[in-house]
PDB file of C-alpha atoms in Angstrom:
ATOM      1  CA  MET A   1      21.722 -19.823 -17.315  1.00  0.00           C
ATOM      2  CA  ALA A   2      19.327 -16.558 -17.005  1.00  0.00           C
ATOM      3  CA  HIS A   3      20.334 -13.415 -19.036  1.00  0.00           C
ATOM      4  CA  PRO A   4      20.548 -10.869 -16.220  1.00  0.00           C
ATOM      5  CA  GLN A   5      17.375  -8.621 -17.395  1.00  0.00           C
ATOM      6  CA  GLN A   6      15.904 -11.725 -16.318  1.00  0.00           C
ATOM      7  CA  LEU A   7      16.946 -12.164 -12.935  1.00  0.00           C
ATOM      8  CA  PRO A   8      14.875 -10.910 -10.016  1.00  0.00           C
ATOM      9  CA  ARG A   9      16.067  -7.752  -9.029  1.00  0.00           C
ATOM     10  CA  HIS A  10      17.342  -8.670  -5.517  1.00  0.00           C
ATOM     11  CA  HIS A  11      19.628 -11.362  -7.151  1.00  0.00           C
ATOM     12  CA  ARG A  12      21.512  -8.951  -9.914  1.00  0.00           C
ATOM     13  CA  CYS A  13      22.114  -6.942  -6.728  1.00  0.00           C
ATOM     14  CA  ALA A  14      23.174  -9.893  -3.744  1.00  0.00           C
ATOM     15  CA  ARG A  15      26.250  -8.773  -2.446  1.00  0.00           C
ATOM     16  CA  PRO A  16      28.756 -11.904  -1.576  1.00  0.00           C
ATOM     17  CA  TYR A  17      29.068 -12.932   1.754  1.00  0.00           C
ATOM     18  CA  GLU A  18      31.952 -13.501   3.784  1.00  0.00           C
ATOM     19  CA  ASP A  19      33.944 -14.118   6.870  1.00  0.00           C
ATOM     20  CA  VAL A  20      33.244 -10.874   9.098  1.00  0.00           C
ATOM     21  CA  ASP A  21      34.717  -9.850  12.568  1.00  0.00           C
ATOM     22  CA  LEU A  22      31.326  -8.282  14.202  1.00  0.00           C
ATOM     23  CA  GLY A  23      32.779  -7.539  16.915  1.00  0.00           C
ATOM     24  CA  GLU A  24      35.410  -5.542  15.550  1.00  0.00           C
ATOM     25  CA  LEU A  25      32.860  -3.853  12.833  1.00  0.00           C
ATOM     26  CA  VAL A  26      30.670  -2.649  16.064  1.00  0.00           C
ATOM     27  CA  ASP A  27      33.370  -1.450  18.049  1.00  0.00           C
ATOM     28  CA  GLN A  28      34.608   0.917  14.633  1.00  0.00           C
ATOM     29  CA  GLU A  29      30.778   2.271  14.261  1.00  0.00           C
ATOM     30  CA  THR A  30      30.465   2.994  18.657  1.00  0.00           C
ATOM     31  CA  MET A  31      33.868   4.372  18.585  1.00  0.00           C
ATOM     32  CA  SER A  32      32.428   6.725  15.663  1.00  0.00           C
ATOM     33  CA  TYR A  33      29.445   7.697  17.264  1.00  0.00           C
ATOM     34  CA  GLU A  34      31.334   8.175  20.865  1.00  0.00           C
ATOM     35  CA  VAL A  35      31.553  11.667  20.150  1.00  0.00           C
ATOM     36  CA  VAL A  36      28.416  12.316  18.742  1.00  0.00           C
ATOM     37  CA  PHE A  37      26.665  10.742  21.552  1.00  0.00           C
ATOM     38  CA  PHE A  38      28.701  12.572  23.886  1.00  0.00           C
ATOM     39  CA  GLU A  39      27.684  16.092  22.366  1.00  0.00           C
ATOM     40  CA  GLN A  40      24.224  15.532  22.727  1.00  0.00           C
ATOM     41  CA  GLY A  41      24.954  14.699  26.505  1.00  0.00           C
ATOM     42  CA  LEU A  42      24.650  10.911  26.219  1.00  0.00           C
ATOM     43  CA  ALA A  43      26.527   8.331  27.585  1.00  0.00           C
ATOM     44  CA  LEU A  44      27.588   4.968  25.024  1.00  0.00           C
ATOM     45  CA  ASP A  45      29.131   1.761  26.375  1.00  0.00           C
ATOM     46  CA  SER A  46      30.086  -1.082  24.175  1.00  0.00           C
ATOM     47  CA  ARG A  47      30.937  -4.266  25.995  1.00  0.00           C
ATOM     48  CA  GLY A  48      30.960  -7.905  25.294  1.00  0.00           C
ATOM     49  CA  GLU A  49      33.500 -10.300  23.036  1.00  0.00           C
ATOM     50  CA  GLU A  50      36.045  -9.047  21.080  1.00  0.00           C
ATOM     51  CA  HIS A  51      35.764 -10.959  18.090  1.00  0.00           C
ATOM     52  CA  VAL A  52      32.988 -12.671  17.403  1.00  0.00           C
ATOM     53  CA  THR A  53      32.251 -14.272  13.270  1.00  0.00           C
ATOM     54  CA  VAL A  54      29.326 -14.124  11.949  1.00  0.00           C
ATOM     55  CA  ARG A  55      29.005 -15.105   7.740  1.00  0.00           C
ATOM     56  CA  GLY A  56      27.205 -12.131   5.873  1.00  0.00           C
ATOM     57  CA  ASN A  57      27.575  -9.210   3.957  1.00  0.00           C
ATOM     58  CA  GLN A  58      30.186  -6.209   5.586  1.00  0.00           C
ATOM     59  CA  VAL A  59      28.627  -3.735   3.875  1.00  0.00           C
ATOM     60  CA  GLU A  60      25.083  -4.789   4.659  1.00  0.00           C
ATOM     61  CA  LEU A  61      26.391  -5.105   8.723  1.00  0.00           C
ATOM     62  CA  ARG A  62      27.490  -2.351   9.058  1.00  0.00           C
ATOM     63  CA  GLN A  63      24.667  -0.232   7.563  1.00  0.00           C
ATOM     64  CA  VAL A  64      22.714  -2.184  10.239  1.00  0.00           C
ATOM     65  CA  VAL A  65      24.692  -1.467  13.266  1.00  0.00           C
ATOM     66  CA  ASP A  66      24.834   1.960  11.961  1.00  0.00           C
ATOM     67  CA  ILE A  67      21.157   2.458  12.184  1.00  0.00           C
ATOM     68  CA  LEU A  68      20.557   1.256  15.408  1.00  0.00           C
ATOM     69  CA  LEU A  69      23.254   3.702  16.870  1.00  0.00           C
ATOM     70  CA  ASP A  70      21.523   6.655  15.270  1.00  0.00           C
ATOM     71  CA  ASN A  71      18.115   5.130  16.612  1.00  0.00           C
ATOM     72  CA  ALA A  72      19.747   5.071  19.794  1.00  0.00           C
ATOM     73  CA  ARG A  73      21.023   8.320  19.944  1.00  0.00           C
ATOM     74  CA  LYS A  74      17.722   9.988  18.544  1.00  0.00           C
ATOM     75  CA  TYR A  75      15.291   8.534  20.788  1.00  0.00           C
ATOM     76  CA  SER A  76      17.236   8.448  23.866  1.00  0.00           C
ATOM     77  CA  ASN A  77      15.993  10.012  26.981  1.00  0.00           C
ATOM     78  CA  PRO A  78      18.150  13.283  27.794  1.00  0.00           C
ATOM     79  CA  GLY A  79      21.170  12.221  30.142  1.00  0.00           C
ATOM     80  CA  GLY A  80      20.557   8.760  28.831  1.00  0.00           C
ATOM     81  CA  LYS A  81      23.482   5.552  27.939  1.00  0.00           C
ATOM     82  CA  THR A  82      23.183   3.574  25.371  1.00  0.00           C
ATOM     83  CA  VAL A  83      25.391   0.152  26.438  1.00  0.00           C
ATOM     84  CA  VAL A  84      25.532  -1.738  23.220  1.00  0.00           C
ATOM     85  CA  GLU A  85      26.761  -5.608  24.062  1.00  0.00           C
ATOM     86  CA  LEU A  86      27.997  -8.223  21.550  1.00  0.00           C
ATOM     87  CA  PRO A  87      27.367 -11.751  23.525  1.00  0.00           C
ATOM     88  CA  MET A  88      29.070 -14.952  22.441  1.00  0.00           C
ATOM     89  CA  ALA A  89      26.303 -16.697  21.542  1.00  0.00           C
TER      90      ALA A  89
END
């Protein structure tokens, strides 16, 4: 087995994958952004499946959703509406 210093950087920092309820994660992140959108005169709506389980890293998935919501806020037209939809595939 290789010593940790000999492993590529991405192998040493790998985070474990787990079953993540993406629907719940998206709902939590969307709720945390509702006030920010409202204060900027923007609308934010979330719809779709409540429980969608995916295999991944919860921290990294939360970061992706956070980045997407923040970009939607930053680049929306005045009075714009962002809809977050999580369909069951």
